[in-house]
Coordinates of C-alpha atoms in Angstrom, one line a residue:
M1 CA 61.4 107.5 101.1
S2 CA 63.7 107.9 104.2
V3 CA 67.3 106.8 104.1
Q4 CA 66.5 104.0 106.6
A5 CA 63.6 102.7 104.4
Q6 CA 66.0 102.7 101.4
Y7 CA 68.5 100.8 103.4
Q8 CA 66.0 98.1 104.3
Q9 CA 64.7 97.9 100.8
K10 CA 68.3 97.3 99.4
R11 CA 69.5 95.0 102.1
C12 CA 70.0 91.3 101.1
S13 CA 72.4 88.4 101.5
A14 CA 75.8 88.5 99.7
A15 CA 74.7 85.6 97.5
D16 CA 71.7 87.6 96.4
A17 CA 73.6 90.9 96.0
I18 CA 76.1 89.6 93.5
R19 CA 73.2 88.7 91.1
V20 CA 73.3 92.3 89.8
V21 CA 76.4 91.2 87.9
R22 CA 75.9 90.4 84.2
N23 CA 78.0 88.4 81.8
G24 CA 80.8 90.6 80.4
D25 CA 80.8 93.1 83.3
T26 CA 83.8 94.6 85.0
I27 CA 83.6 94.8 88.8
V28 CA 85.7 97.5 90.4
V29 CA 87.0 96.7 93.9
P30 CA 88.9 99.1 96.2
T31 CA 92.5 98.8 97.3
G32 CA 93.8 96.3 99.8
V33 CA 91.6 95.7 102.9
G34 CA 88.9 97.9 101.4
E35 CA 87.9 94.8 99.4
P36 CA 84.6 93.2 100.5
P37 CA 85.4 89.6 101.6
A38 CA 81.8 88.4 101.9
L39 CA 80.9 89.6 98.4
L40 CA 84.0 88.3 96.8
T41 CA 83.5 84.9 98.5
A42 CA 79.9 84.8 97.2
L43 CA 81.2 85.7 93.7
S44 CA 83.8 83.0 94.0
D45 CA 81.3 80.4 95.0
A46 CA 79.0 81.3 92.1
R47 CA 81.7 82.0 89.5
R48 CA 80.7 79.3 87.1
D49 CA 77.3 80.9 86.8
F50 CA 79.0 83.9 84.9
R51 CA 81.0 84.3 81.8
D52 CA 83.6 86.9 80.9
V53 CA 83.4 88.8 84.2
Q54 CA 86.5 90.7 85.3
V55 CA 87.4 92.0 88.8
S56 CA 89.7 95.0 88.6
Q57 CA 91.6 96.1 91.7
I58 CA 94.9 97.4 93.0
L59 CA 96.9 95.4 95.6
A60 CA 94.6 92.5 96.4
P61 CA 95.8 91.1 99.7
R62 CA 93.6 88.0 100.3
N63 CA 93.1 84.8 98.3
F64 CA 89.6 84.1 97.0
A65 CA 88.5 81.0 95.1
Y66 CA 87.9 82.9 91.9
Y67 CA 91.8 83.3 91.6
D68 CA 91.6 80.0 89.6
P69 CA 93.2 79.4 86.3
E70 CA 90.6 76.8 85.5
T71 CA 87.7 79.3 85.7
V72 CA 89.1 82.4 84.1
E73 CA 86.5 82.2 81.3
H74 CA 83.9 82.8 84.0
V75 CA 85.5 85.3 86.4
R76 CA 89.0 86.7 85.9
H77 CA 91.1 89.1 87.9
T78 CA 92.7 92.2 86.3
S79 CA 95.2 94.0 88.4
Y80 CA 96.3 97.6 88.5
F81 CA 99.1 96.5 90.9
F82 CA 100.0 92.9 91.9
G83 CA 99.8 91.9 95.5
G84 CA 100.5 88.7 97.4
A85 CA 97.3 87.1 96.3
T86 CA 97.6 87.9 92.6
R87 CA 101.4 87.9 91.9
K88 CA 101.6 84.2 91.0
G89 CA 98.6 84.4 88.6
G90 CA 100.2 87.5 87.0
Q91 CA 103.5 85.7 86.5
A92 CA 101.7 82.7 85.1
G93 CA 99.7 84.9 82.7
W94 CA 96.1 84.1 83.7
I95 CA 95.8 87.3 85.7
D96 CA 96.1 90.4 83.5
Y97 CA 97.7 93.7 84.3
I98 CA 96.9 97.3 83.5
P99 CA 99.8 99.8 83.7
A100 CA 98.8 103.2 85.1
Y101 CA 100.0 105.8 87.6
F102 CA 97.9 105.3 90.7
S103 CA 97.0 109.0 90.6
E104 CA 95.4 108.5 87.2
V105 CA 93.2 105.5 87.8
P106 CA 90.2 107.7 88.7
I107 CA 90.8 109.8 85.6
L108 CA 90.9 106.7 83.4
I109 CA 87.6 105.5 84.9
R110 CA 86.0 108.9 84.4
R111 CA 87.1 109.0 80.7
G112 CA 85.8 105.4 80.1
L113 CA 89.3 104.1 79.4
L114 CA 89.0 101.7 82.4
P115 CA 85.5 100.0 82.6
S116 CA 83.3 100.2 85.7
D117 CA 80.0 98.3 85.3
V118 CA 79.6 97.2 88.9
V119 CA 81.3 98.3 92.1
F120 CA 81.8 96.0 95.1
A121 CA 83.1 97.9 98.2
L122 CA 83.5 97.5 102.0
V123 CA 82.1 100.4 103.9
S124 CA 81.2 101.6 107.4
P125 CA 77.6 101.5 108.7
M126 CA 75.4 104.3 107.3
D127 CA 75.1 107.5 109.2
K128 CA 71.8 109.3 109.9
H129 CA 72.1 111.3 106.7
G130 CA 72.4 108.2 104.5
Y131 CA 76.2 108.1 103.9
F132 CA 78.6 105.2 104.1
C133 CA 82.3 105.7 104.4
C134 CA 84.8 103.8 102.2
S135 CA 87.7 104.8 104.4
L136 CA 89.9 101.8 104.0
G137 CA 90.1 102.2 100.2
T138 CA 89.0 105.6 99.0
D139 CA 91.4 105.5 96.0
Y140 CA 89.4 105.4 92.7
I141 CA 86.1 104.0 94.0
L142 CA 84.0 107.2 94.0
D143 CA 84.6 107.7 90.3
A144 CA 83.8 104.0 89.7
V145 CA 80.5 104.5 91.6
K146 CA 79.6 107.4 89.3
K147 CA 80.2 105.3 86.2
A148 CA 78.8 102.0 87.4
R149 CA 75.4 100.5 86.4
A150 CA 75.2 98.8 89.9
V151 CA 76.8 99.6 93.2
V152 CA 76.9 96.8 95.8
L153 CA 78.2 97.5 99.4
E154 CA 79.3 95.3 102.2
V155 CA 78.5 97.0 105.4
N156 CA 80.8 96.2 108.3
P157 CA 80.8 97.9 111.8
N158 CA 84.6 97.4 112.0
V159 CA 85.2 99.8 109.1
P160 CA 86.1 103.3 110.5
F161 CA 84.0 106.3 109.6
T162 CA 86.5 109.0 108.6
Y163 CA 86.5 112.6 107.3
G164 CA 87.5 113.8 103.9
N165 CA 86.0 112.9 100.5
C166 CA 85.2 109.3 101.0
Y167 CA 81.4 108.8 101.1
I168 CA 78.8 106.9 99.1
H169 CA 75.1 107.8 99.6
I170 CA 72.3 105.2 100.0
S171 CA 70.7 106.7 96.9
Q172 CA 73.7 105.5 94.8
V173 CA 73.5 102.0 96.1
T174 CA 71.8 99.1 94.2
A175 CA 72.2 96.4 96.9
L176 CA 73.9 95.9 100.2
C177 CA 74.8 93.1 102.5
E178 CA 76.0 93.1 106.1
D179 CA 79.0 91.3 107.6
E180 CA 80.8 91.6 110.9
Q181 CA 84.1 89.8 110.3
A182 CA 87.3 91.5 111.5
I183 CA 89.1 93.7 109.0
S184 CA 92.3 92.0 107.6
E185 CA 95.4 93.1 109.5
V186 CA 98.8 93.6 107.9
G187 CA 101.8 93.6 110.2
L188 CA 104.9 95.7 109.9
P189 CA 107.6 94.0 107.7
A190 CA 110.7 92.5 109.3
I191 CA 113.6 95.0 109.6
G192 CA 117.2 93.8 109.5
P193 CA 120.6 95.6 109.7
V194 CA 120.6 96.6 106.0
Q195 CA 117.2 98.2 106.3
Q196 CA 118.2 100.0 109.5
A197 CA 121.3 101.4 107.8
I198 CA 119.4 102.7 104.9
G199 CA 116.7 104.1 107.2
K200 CA 119.3 106.0 109.2
Y201 CA 120.7 107.7 106.1
V202 CA 117.3 108.8 105.1
A203 CA 116.1 109.8 108.6
D204 CA 119.2 112.0 109.0
M205 CA 118.2 114.0 105.9
I206 CA 114.6 114.7 107.1
P207 CA 114.4 118.0 108.9
N208 CA 112.0 119.0 111.6
G209 CA 108.7 120.3 110.2
A210 CA 108.9 118.1 107.0
T211 CA 105.8 116.5 105.5
L212 CA 106.2 112.8 104.8
Q213 CA 105.0 110.3 102.2
I214 CA 106.0 106.8 103.2
G215 CA 105.6 103.8 101.0
Y216 CA 105.0 100.2 102.2
G217 CA 108.0 98.0 103.0
S218 CA 110.7 97.3 105.5
I219 CA 113.0 100.2 104.5
P220 CA 110.3 102.9 104.7
D221 CA 109.3 101.5 108.1
A222 CA 113.0 101.5 109.1
V223 CA 113.0 105.2 108.3
V224 CA 109.9 105.8 110.5
M225 CA 111.5 104.0 113.4
Q226 CA 114.5 106.4 113.3
L227 CA 112.5 109.6 113.3
T228 CA 112.0 109.6 117.1
D229 CA 114.1 112.7 117.6
K230 CA 112.2 114.8 115.1
H231 CA 109.3 117.1 115.8
D232 CA 106.4 118.9 114.0
L233 CA 106.3 116.4 111.1
G234 CA 103.3 116.2 108.8
V235 CA 101.8 113.5 106.6
H236 CA 100.5 113.6 103.0
T237 CA 100.7 110.1 101.7
E238 CA 98.8 107.4 99.8
M239 CA 98.9 104.7 102.5
V240 CA 98.4 105.2 106.2
G241 CA 99.9 102.4 108.3
D242 CA 101.1 101.5 111.7
G243 CA 104.5 103.1 111.2
I244 CA 102.8 106.5 110.9
L245 CA 100.5 105.7 113.8
T246 CA 103.6 105.2 116.1
L247 CA 104.8 108.7 115.1
L248 CA 101.4 110.2 115.8
E249 CA 101.1 108.5 119.2
A250 CA 104.6 109.9 120.1
G251 CA 103.6 113.4 119.1
I252 CA 106.3 113.5 116.4
V253 CA 103.6 113.9 113.7
N254 CA 101.2 116.8 114.5
N255 CA 100.8 118.3 111.0
R256 CA 101.2 121.8 112.4
K257 CA 103.9 122.9 110.0
K258 CA 102.2 121.8 106.9
N259 CA 101.3 124.7 104.6
F260 CA 98.8 122.7 102.5
L261 CA 95.8 121.7 104.7
P262 CA 97.7 122.4 107.9
G263 CA 96.6 120.2 110.9
K264 CA 95.4 117.4 108.6
M265 CA 97.0 114.1 107.7
L266 CA 95.9 113.0 104.2
A267 CA 95.8 109.4 102.8
T268 CA 93.9 107.4 100.2
F269 CA 94.0 103.9 101.8
A270 CA 94.8 102.2 105.0
L271 CA 96.8 99.0 105.6
G272 CA 97.7 98.0 109.2
S273 CA 96.3 96.7 112.5
K274 CA 93.0 96.8 114.3
K275 CA 94.5 99.6 116.4
L276 CA 95.1 101.7 113.3
Y277 CA 91.6 101.2 112.1
Q278 CA 90.2 102.2 115.5
F279 CA 92.4 105.3 115.5
M280 CA 91.0 106.4 112.2
D281 CA 87.4 106.4 113.3
R282 CA 86.0 109.9 113.4
N283 CA 89.5 111.3 114.0
P284 CA 89.5 115.0 112.9
A285 CA 93.2 114.9 112.3
L286 CA 92.9 112.5 109.4
E287 CA 91.2 112.9 106.0
M288 CA 90.8 110.1 103.4
H289 CA 90.6 111.3 99.8
P290 CA 90.6 109.9 96.3
V291 CA 94.0 109.1 94.9
D292 CA 93.8 111.7 92.1
F293 CA 93.8 114.2 95.0
T294 CA 96.4 112.7 97.4
N295 CA 98.8 111.6 94.7
D296 CA 98.5 114.4 92.2
P297 CA 102.1 115.8 92.0
F298 CA 100.8 119.3 91.6
I299 CA 98.6 119.0 94.8
A300 CA 101.1 117.0 96.9
G301 CA 103.9 119.3 95.8
Q302 CA 102.1 122.2 97.4
N303 CA 103.5 120.9 100.7
D304 CA 106.8 122.6 101.4
N305 CA 109.5 120.3 102.5
L306 CA 107.8 117.2 101.2
H307 CA 110.0 114.2 101.8
T308 CA 108.9 111.0 99.9
I309 CA 110.3 107.5 100.6
N310 CA 109.8 104.6 98.1
A311 CA 111.6 101.4 97.3
T312 CA 112.9 100.0 94.0
L313 CA 114.1 96.6 92.9
Q314 CA 116.9 97.7 90.5
I315 CA 118.5 100.9 89.3
D316 CA 120.9 101.5 86.3
F317 CA 123.7 103.9 85.7
A318 CA 121.3 106.4 84.1
G319 CA 119.1 106.5 87.2
Q320 CA 116.2 104.5 85.7
C321 CA 114.3 102.6 88.4
G322 CA 112.8 99.2 87.8
S323 CA 110.4 98.9 90.7
E324 CA 107.6 96.6 89.4
T325 CA 109.1 93.7 87.4
L326 CA 112.0 91.3 87.7
G327 CA 113.2 91.5 84.1
A328 CA 110.0 90.9 82.2
T329 CA 108.4 89.0 85.1
P330 CA 105.7 91.0 86.8
Y331 CA 106.1 91.6 90.6
S332 CA 104.0 94.6 91.7
G333 CA 102.9 97.6 89.6
T334 CA 103.4 101.3 88.9
G335 CA 101.6 102.5 92.0
G336 CA 102.3 105.9 93.3
Q337 CA 106.1 106.0 93.3
A338 CA 106.5 108.3 90.3
D339 CA 103.6 110.4 91.5
F340 CA 105.4 111.2 94.8
V341 CA 108.9 111.5 93.3
R342 CA 107.6 114.2 91.0
A343 CA 105.6 115.8 93.8
A344 CA 108.8 116.1 96.0
N345 CA 110.7 117.6 93.0
R346 CA 108.0 120.3 92.8
S347 CA 108.0 120.9 96.5
E348 CA 109.9 123.9 97.9
G349 CA 112.6 122.2 100.0
G350 CA 111.4 118.7 99.1
K351 CA 113.4 115.5 98.7
S352 CA 112.5 112.2 97.1
F353 CA 114.3 109.1 98.3
I354 CA 114.5 105.9 96.3
V355 CA 115.7 103.2 98.7
L356 CA 117.1 99.7 98.0
P357 CA 119.5 97.2 99.4
S358 CA 122.7 97.1 97.4
T359 CA 122.3 93.4 96.6
A360 CA 119.8 90.5 96.2
K361 CA 119.9 86.8 96.7
D362 CA 122.4 86.7 99.6
D363 CA 124.8 89.2 98.0
T364 CA 125.0 87.3 94.7
I365 CA 123.3 90.0 92.6
S366 CA 123.9 93.7 92.5
R367 CA 120.8 95.8 92.4
I368 CA 122.8 98.7 90.9
V369 CA 123.5 97.7 87.3
P370 CA 124.9 99.2 84.1
T371 CA 121.6 98.8 82.3
L372 CA 118.3 97.5 83.6
T373 CA 117.7 93.7 83.1
Q374 CA 116.1 93.1 79.7
G375 CA 112.4 93.4 79.9
T376 CA 112.4 95.5 83.1
H377 CA 109.6 98.1 83.2
V378 CA 110.9 101.6 84.0
S379 CA 108.9 102.9 87.0
T380 CA 110.7 106.1 87.7
S381 CA 112.5 107.9 84.9
K382 CA 116.1 109.1 84.9
N383 CA 114.8 112.7 84.6
D384 CA 112.8 112.4 87.9
I385 CA 115.2 110.5 90.1
S386 CA 116.9 112.5 92.9
Y387 CA 118.3 110.7 96.0
V388 CA 119.2 107.0 95.9
V389 CA 120.0 105.3 99.1
T390 CA 121.6 101.9 99.9
E391 CA 123.2 100.7 103.1
Y392 CA 126.5 102.1 101.7
G393 CA 125.4 105.7 101.4
V394 CA 123.5 108.3 99.4
A395 CA 123.8 109.3 95.8
Q396 CA 122.1 112.6 94.7
L397 CA 121.5 112.3 91.0
R398 CA 119.3 115.2 90.1
G399 CA 121.2 117.8 88.0
K400 CA 124.1 115.4 87.6
S401 CA 125.6 114.3 84.3
A402 CA 125.6 110.7 83.0
K403 CA 129.2 110.3 84.2
Q404 CA 128.6 111.8 87.6
R405 CA 125.6 109.6 88.1
C406 CA 127.5 106.5 87.3
E407 CA 130.3 107.4 89.7
A408 CA 127.8 108.3 92.5
L409 CA 125.9 105.0 92.1
I410 CA 129.0 102.8 92.0
A411 CA 130.1 104.5 95.2
I412 CA 127.0 103.2 97.0
A413 CA 127.0 99.7 95.4
H414 CA 128.1 96.7 97.4
P415 CA 132.0 96.6 97.5
N416 CA 132.0 93.1 96.0
F417 CA 130.6 94.5 92.8
R418 CA 132.3 97.9 92.4
D419 CA 135.2 96.7 90.3
E420 CA 132.8 94.9 88.0
L421 CA 130.6 97.9 87.7
R422 CA 133.6 100.2 87.0
E423 CA 134.7 97.9 84.1
A424 CA 131.2 98.0 82.7
A425 CA 131.1 101.8 83.0
K426 CA 134.5 102.0 81.1
K427 CA 133.1 99.9 78.2
M428 CA 130.0 102.3 78.1
K429 CA 132.4 105.3 78.0
L430 CA 131.0 106.6 81.3
L431 CA 134.3 106.4 83.2

């Protein structure tokens, strides 16, 4: 049977496509805007028809009706990383959380440690060879497809067709529906003077010819905005966004100096504007790959001069970063921070930057603390931490003693808290 005949045979409405789901199934959904809105809306509308169904996903950006504490016995969300749509449910306890390095999610699926009974994914139109592209969320979805009993695709002409390892063949598909709604757009975060100050410290330490990994947030974007005097930069990252696009358009990123896959920008998911999604379409300068490739510290660390930029919520005197909880209250997730910190440590000439404002809540709380708040999850360990940057400067901790770390971190804390931090350090016998 031709690929076109297979396509027509499997084509149906979203309401019909979700009927492949059985009670007790786990549905795996891609990252961010790679989620299929028509399918998840149909599932939400019919959620009371099911029992004990879970939807597993990292970074869910949109609210669907199945995010409902009254119907969790029917369909329940399980998060690998909380986003804006799922954070409140996670904090209230009716959305569950699975801790895992982002790079290892495909491995956990392959080994059966994370279930994948059904896949729902948003994809590009099929090409003449029968392939769909899952460019917006390549992440862990290919391994989920291999494990799944049923694969359901939402085909949208607004999804870019990209190069890399990001394809699903029609022969792997159980059912598909079509939809033409615009892909969700995510704007750049607001950048204030604190973020600009931190960004300048980091930008000044990035040399020409460096390869970048840039996380999401106002501080990483503030770094990007201050790289306009650089040249020959490369990109090996997990997320491609509009900040990176501006560097590409200015010719600052050209990937020519990369020694691992030179000339190619690598990412595993996209989060940005319509302009970004159009830029991605059939662009030979960009490849989308599964996250166990992009985020593997051994692979990413093969880039010389890899400079990685990620944010944290709190850091203690030892250098432990709490990036995913506020005390015991969940906020985000493990994600790829530790993956890229370790990759930069492996890289010849690499640097990993952990960035954070020195305070929170209108300068009433120091983010640099003697010990992490009770219950805080450690996202990046004291053994991996390297450069820590606040608006007051840079502390390089790698290779430093406990006392030296303490002194360096207090020096970049907000001045209002330095005396208090010194007193705590003396009680801990660190000063």
